[in-house]
mmCIF file of C-alpha atoms in Angstrom:
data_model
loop_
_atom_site.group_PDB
_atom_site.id
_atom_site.type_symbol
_atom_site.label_atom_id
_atom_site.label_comp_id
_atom_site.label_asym_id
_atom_site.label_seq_id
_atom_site.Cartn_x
_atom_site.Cartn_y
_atom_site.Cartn_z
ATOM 1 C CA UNK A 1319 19.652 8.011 -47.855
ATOM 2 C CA UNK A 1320 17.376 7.157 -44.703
ATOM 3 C CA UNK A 1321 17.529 8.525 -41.372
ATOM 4 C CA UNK A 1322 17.628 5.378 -39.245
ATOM 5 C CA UNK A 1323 16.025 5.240 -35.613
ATOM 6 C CA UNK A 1324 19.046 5.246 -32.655
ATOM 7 C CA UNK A 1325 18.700 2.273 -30.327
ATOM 8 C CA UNK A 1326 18.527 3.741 -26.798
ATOM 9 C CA UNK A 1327 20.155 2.410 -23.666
ATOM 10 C CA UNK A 1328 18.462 -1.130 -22.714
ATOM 11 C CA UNK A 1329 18.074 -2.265 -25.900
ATOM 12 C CA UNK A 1330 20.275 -5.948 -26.774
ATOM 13 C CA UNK A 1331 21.637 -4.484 -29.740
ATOM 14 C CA UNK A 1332 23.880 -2.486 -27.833
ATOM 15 C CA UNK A 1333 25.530 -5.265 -25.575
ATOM 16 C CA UNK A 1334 26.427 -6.885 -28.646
ATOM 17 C CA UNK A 1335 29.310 -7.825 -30.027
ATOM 18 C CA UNK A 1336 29.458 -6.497 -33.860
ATOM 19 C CA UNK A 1337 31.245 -9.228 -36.430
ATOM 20 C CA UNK A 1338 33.524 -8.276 -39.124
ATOM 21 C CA UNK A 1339 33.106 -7.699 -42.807
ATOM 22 C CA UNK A 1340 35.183 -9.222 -45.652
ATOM 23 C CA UNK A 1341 36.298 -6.819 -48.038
ATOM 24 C CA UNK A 1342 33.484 -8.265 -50.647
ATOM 25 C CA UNK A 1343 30.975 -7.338 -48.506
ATOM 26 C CA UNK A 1344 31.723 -3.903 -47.562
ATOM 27 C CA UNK A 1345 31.809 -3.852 -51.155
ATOM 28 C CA UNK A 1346 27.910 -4.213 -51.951
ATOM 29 C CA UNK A 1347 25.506 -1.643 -52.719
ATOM 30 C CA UNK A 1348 23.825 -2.748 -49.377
ATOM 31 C CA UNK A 1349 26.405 -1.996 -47.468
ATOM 32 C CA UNK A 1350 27.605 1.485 -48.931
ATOM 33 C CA UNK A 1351 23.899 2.388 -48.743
ATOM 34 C CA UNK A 1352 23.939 1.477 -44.947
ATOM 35 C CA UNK A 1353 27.297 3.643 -44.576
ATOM 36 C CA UNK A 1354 25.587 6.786 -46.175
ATOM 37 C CA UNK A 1355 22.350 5.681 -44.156
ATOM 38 C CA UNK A 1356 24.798 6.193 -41.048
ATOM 39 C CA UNK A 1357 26.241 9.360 -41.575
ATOM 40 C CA UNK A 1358 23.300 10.892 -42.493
ATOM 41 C CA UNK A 1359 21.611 9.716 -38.784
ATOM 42 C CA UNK A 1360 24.997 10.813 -37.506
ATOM 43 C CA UNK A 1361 24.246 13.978 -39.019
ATOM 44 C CA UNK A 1362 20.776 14.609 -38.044
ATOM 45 C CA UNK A 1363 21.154 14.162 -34.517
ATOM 46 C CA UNK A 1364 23.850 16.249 -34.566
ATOM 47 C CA UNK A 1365 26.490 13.127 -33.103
ATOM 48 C CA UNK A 1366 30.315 13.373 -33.200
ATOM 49 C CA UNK A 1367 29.906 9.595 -33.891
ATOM 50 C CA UNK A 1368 27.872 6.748 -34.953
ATOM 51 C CA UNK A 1369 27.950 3.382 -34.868
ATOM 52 C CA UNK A 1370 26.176 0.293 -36.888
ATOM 53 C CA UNK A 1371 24.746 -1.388 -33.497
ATOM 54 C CA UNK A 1372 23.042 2.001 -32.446
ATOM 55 C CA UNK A 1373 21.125 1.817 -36.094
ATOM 56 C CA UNK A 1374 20.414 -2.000 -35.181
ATOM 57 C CA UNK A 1375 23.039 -3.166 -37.372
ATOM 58 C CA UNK A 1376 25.595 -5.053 -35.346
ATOM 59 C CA UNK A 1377 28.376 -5.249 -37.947
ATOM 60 C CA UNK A 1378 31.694 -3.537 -36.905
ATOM 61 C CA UNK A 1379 31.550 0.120 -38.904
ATOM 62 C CA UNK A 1380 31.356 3.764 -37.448
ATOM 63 C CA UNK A 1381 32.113 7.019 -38.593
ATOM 64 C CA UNK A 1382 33.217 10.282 -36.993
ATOM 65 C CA UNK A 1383 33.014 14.044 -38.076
ATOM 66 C CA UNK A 1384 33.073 17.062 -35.691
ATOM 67 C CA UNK A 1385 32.122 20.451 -37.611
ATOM 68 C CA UNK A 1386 30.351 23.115 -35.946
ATOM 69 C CA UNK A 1387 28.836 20.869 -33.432
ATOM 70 C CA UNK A 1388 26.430 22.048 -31.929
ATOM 71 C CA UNK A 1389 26.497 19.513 -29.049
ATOM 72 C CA UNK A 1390 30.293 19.838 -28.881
ATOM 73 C CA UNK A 1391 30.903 23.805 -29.321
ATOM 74 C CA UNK A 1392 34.937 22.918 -27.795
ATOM 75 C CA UNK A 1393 35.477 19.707 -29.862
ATOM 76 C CA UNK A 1394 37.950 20.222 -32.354
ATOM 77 C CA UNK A 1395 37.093 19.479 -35.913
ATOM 78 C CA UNK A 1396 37.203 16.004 -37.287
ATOM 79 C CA UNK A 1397 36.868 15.256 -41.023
ATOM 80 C CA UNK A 1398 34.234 12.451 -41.885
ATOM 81 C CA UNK A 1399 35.938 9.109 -41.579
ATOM 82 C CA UNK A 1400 34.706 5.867 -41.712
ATOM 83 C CA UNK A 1401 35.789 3.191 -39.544
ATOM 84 C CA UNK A 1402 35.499 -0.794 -40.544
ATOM 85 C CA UNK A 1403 36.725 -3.444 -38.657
ATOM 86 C CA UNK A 1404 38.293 -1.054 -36.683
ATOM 87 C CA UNK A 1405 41.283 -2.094 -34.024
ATOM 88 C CA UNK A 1406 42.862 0.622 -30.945
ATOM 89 C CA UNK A 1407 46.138 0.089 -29.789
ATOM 90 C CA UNK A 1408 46.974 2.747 -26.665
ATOM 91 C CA UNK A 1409 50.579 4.326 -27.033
ATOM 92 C CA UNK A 1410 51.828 5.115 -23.924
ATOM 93 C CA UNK A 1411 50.299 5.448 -20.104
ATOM 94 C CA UNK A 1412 49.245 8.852 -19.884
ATOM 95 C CA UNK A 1413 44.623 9.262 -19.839
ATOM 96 C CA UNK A 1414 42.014 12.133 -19.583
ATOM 97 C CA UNK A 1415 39.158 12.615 -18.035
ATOM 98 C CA UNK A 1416 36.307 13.209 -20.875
ATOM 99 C CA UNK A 1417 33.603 14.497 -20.176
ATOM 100 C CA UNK A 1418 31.025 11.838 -22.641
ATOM 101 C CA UNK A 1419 27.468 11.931 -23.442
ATOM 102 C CA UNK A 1420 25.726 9.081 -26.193
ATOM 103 C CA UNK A 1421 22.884 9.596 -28.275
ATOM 104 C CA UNK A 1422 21.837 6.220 -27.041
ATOM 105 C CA UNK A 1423 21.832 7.305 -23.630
ATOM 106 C CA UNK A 1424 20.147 10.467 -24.185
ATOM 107 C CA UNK A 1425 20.545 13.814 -21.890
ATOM 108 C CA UNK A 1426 23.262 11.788 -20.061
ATOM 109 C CA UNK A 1427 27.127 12.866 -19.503
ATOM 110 C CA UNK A 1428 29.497 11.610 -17.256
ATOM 111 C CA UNK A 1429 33.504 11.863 -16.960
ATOM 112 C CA UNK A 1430 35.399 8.609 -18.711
ATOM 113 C CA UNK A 1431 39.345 8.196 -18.622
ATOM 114 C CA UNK A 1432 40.958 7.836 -21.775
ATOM 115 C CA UNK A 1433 43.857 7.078 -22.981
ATOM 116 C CA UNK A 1434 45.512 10.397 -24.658
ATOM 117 C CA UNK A 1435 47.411 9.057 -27.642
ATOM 118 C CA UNK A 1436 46.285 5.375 -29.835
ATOM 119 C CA UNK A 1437 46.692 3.766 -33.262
ATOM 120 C CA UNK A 1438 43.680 3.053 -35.177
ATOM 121 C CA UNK A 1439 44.034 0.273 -37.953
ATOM 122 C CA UNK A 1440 40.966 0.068 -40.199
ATOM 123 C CA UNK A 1441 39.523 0.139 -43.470
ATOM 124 C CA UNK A 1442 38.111 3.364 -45.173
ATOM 125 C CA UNK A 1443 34.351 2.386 -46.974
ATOM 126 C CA UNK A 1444 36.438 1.397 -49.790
ATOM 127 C CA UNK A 1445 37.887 -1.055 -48.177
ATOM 128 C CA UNK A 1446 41.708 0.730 -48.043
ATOM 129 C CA UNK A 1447 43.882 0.512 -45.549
ATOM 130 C CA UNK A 1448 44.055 2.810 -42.315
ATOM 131 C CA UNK A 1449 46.827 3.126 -40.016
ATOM 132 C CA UNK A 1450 46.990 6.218 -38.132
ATOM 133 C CA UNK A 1451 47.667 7.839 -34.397
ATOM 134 C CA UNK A 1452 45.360 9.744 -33.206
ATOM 135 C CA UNK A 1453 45.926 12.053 -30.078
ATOM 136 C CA UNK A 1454 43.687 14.654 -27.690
ATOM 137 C CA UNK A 1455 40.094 14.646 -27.534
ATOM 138 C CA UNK A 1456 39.601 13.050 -30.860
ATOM 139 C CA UNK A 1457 41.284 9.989 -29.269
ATOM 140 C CA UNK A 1458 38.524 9.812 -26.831
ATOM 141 C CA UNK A 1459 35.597 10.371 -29.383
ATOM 142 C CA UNK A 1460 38.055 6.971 -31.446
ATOM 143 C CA UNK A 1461 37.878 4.887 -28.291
ATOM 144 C CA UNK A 1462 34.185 5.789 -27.363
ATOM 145 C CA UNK A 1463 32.845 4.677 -31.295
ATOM 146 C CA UNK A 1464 35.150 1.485 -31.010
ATOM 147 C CA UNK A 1465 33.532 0.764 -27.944
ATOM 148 C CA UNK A 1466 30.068 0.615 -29.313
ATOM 149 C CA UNK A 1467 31.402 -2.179 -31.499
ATOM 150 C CA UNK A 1468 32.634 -3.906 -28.561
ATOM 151 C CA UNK A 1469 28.983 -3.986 -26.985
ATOM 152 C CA UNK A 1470 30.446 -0.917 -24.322
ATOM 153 C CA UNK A 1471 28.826 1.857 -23.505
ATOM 154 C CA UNK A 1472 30.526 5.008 -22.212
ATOM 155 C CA UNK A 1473 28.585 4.825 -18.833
ATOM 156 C CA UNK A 1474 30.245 1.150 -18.036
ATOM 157 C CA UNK A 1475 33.493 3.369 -17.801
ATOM 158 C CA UNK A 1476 32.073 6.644 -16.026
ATOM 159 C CA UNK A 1477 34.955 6.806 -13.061
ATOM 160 C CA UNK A 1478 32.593 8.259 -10.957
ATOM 161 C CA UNK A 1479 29.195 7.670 -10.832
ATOM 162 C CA UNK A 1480 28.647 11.152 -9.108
ATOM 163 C CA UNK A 1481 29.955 12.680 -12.010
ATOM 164 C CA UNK A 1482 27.071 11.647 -14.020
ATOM 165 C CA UNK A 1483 24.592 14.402 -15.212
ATOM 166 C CA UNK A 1484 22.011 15.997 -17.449
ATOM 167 C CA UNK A 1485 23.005 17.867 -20.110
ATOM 168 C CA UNK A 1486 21.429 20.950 -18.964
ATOM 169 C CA UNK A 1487 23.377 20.452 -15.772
ATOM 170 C CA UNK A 1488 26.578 20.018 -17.516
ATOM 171 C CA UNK A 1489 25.826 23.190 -19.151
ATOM 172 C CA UNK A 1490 25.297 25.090 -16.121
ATOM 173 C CA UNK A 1491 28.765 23.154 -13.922
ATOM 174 C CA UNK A 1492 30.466 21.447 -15.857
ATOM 175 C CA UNK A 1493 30.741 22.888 -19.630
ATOM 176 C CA UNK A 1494 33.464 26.144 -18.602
ATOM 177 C CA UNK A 1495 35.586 23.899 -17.019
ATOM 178 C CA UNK A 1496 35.729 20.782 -19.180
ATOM 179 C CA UNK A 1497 35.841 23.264 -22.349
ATOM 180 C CA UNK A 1498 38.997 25.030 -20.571
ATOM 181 C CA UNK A 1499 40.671 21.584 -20.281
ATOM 182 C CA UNK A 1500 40.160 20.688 -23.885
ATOM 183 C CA UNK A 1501 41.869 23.678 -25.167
ATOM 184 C CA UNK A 1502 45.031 22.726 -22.754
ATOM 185 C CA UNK A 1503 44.863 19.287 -24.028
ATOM 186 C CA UNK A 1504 44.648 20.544 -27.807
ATOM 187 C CA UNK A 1505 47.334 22.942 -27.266
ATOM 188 C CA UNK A 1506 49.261 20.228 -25.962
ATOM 189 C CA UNK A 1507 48.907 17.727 -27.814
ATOM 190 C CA UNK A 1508 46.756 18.392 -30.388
ATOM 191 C CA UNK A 1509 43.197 17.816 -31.877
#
């Protein structure tokens, strides 16, 4: 396994578009090398997510894991999963305001509505079916790795631009608060 270099904010890679794999190809040593190559970077820099274009691959896979983060002490936890070819459906009207930082867009948060409740269809790495709702917080981290695919980045959808802030100042005004709101949210709706 390699840890891969993260593409930061200005960089093409990230305004594109990532294409779809066939079943054969997700298949291939290459690309089951590239998935463990991706978690591992995921890993390392300590990220509730990763996707291929921020490793300057711009083919439509990302994972997700949340385990004693660090970064995100109030996340809940998320198992690994893999996402290919992922698709989000929203269920319902109802959004949050999460507070979202990128490892391509280092020491930079900012609050981004999102929708409380979707359906992810994907494949696993081997290629099997997934069909699942998702709800809460882990919703939001979904939507914000989907978007990377999509050639989005979470600051296009900051709802305030005065919101926007370091990560030492979200520490110091921001991180009580937004940490109280995610256990209402979890004990609401959960994860």
């Amino acid at each position: 396994m390699t840890i891969r270099k993260i593409a930061q904010i200005g960089n093409p890679i990230l305004r594109q578009s990532a294409g779809k794999l066939l079943r054969e190809e997700l298949a291939t040593p290459e690309v089951q090398n590239f998935i463990d190559d991706l978690i591992e970077t995921m890993r390392d820099a300590n990220g509730a997510g990763l996707a291929a274009p921020q490793v300057y691959e711009p083919v439509a896979i990302c994972c997700i894991e949340v385990d004693e983060n660090p970064r995100y002490p109030y996340k809940p936890k998320v198992p690994l999963t893999v996402l290919v070819n992922p698709e989000i459906e929203v269920l319902g009207d109802e959004t949050f305001e999460n507070y979202e930082g990128c490892l391509s867009v280092p020491n930079l948060r900012g609050l981004v509505s999102r929708a409380i409740r979707i359906r992810v269809r994907a494949w696993d790495r081997e290629g099997n079916d997934i069909d699942e709702e998702i709800a809460g917080i882990t919703a939001g981290t979904y939507q914000h790795e989907v978007d990377h695919l999509l050639g989005s980045l979470f600051i296009d959808k900051v709802s305030d631009p005065c919101t926007l802030c370091t990560w030492t100042e979200f520490q110091r005004n921001h991180e009580a608060e937004f940490a109280r709101r995610v256990r209402e949210i979890v004990a609401r709706v959960g994860s």
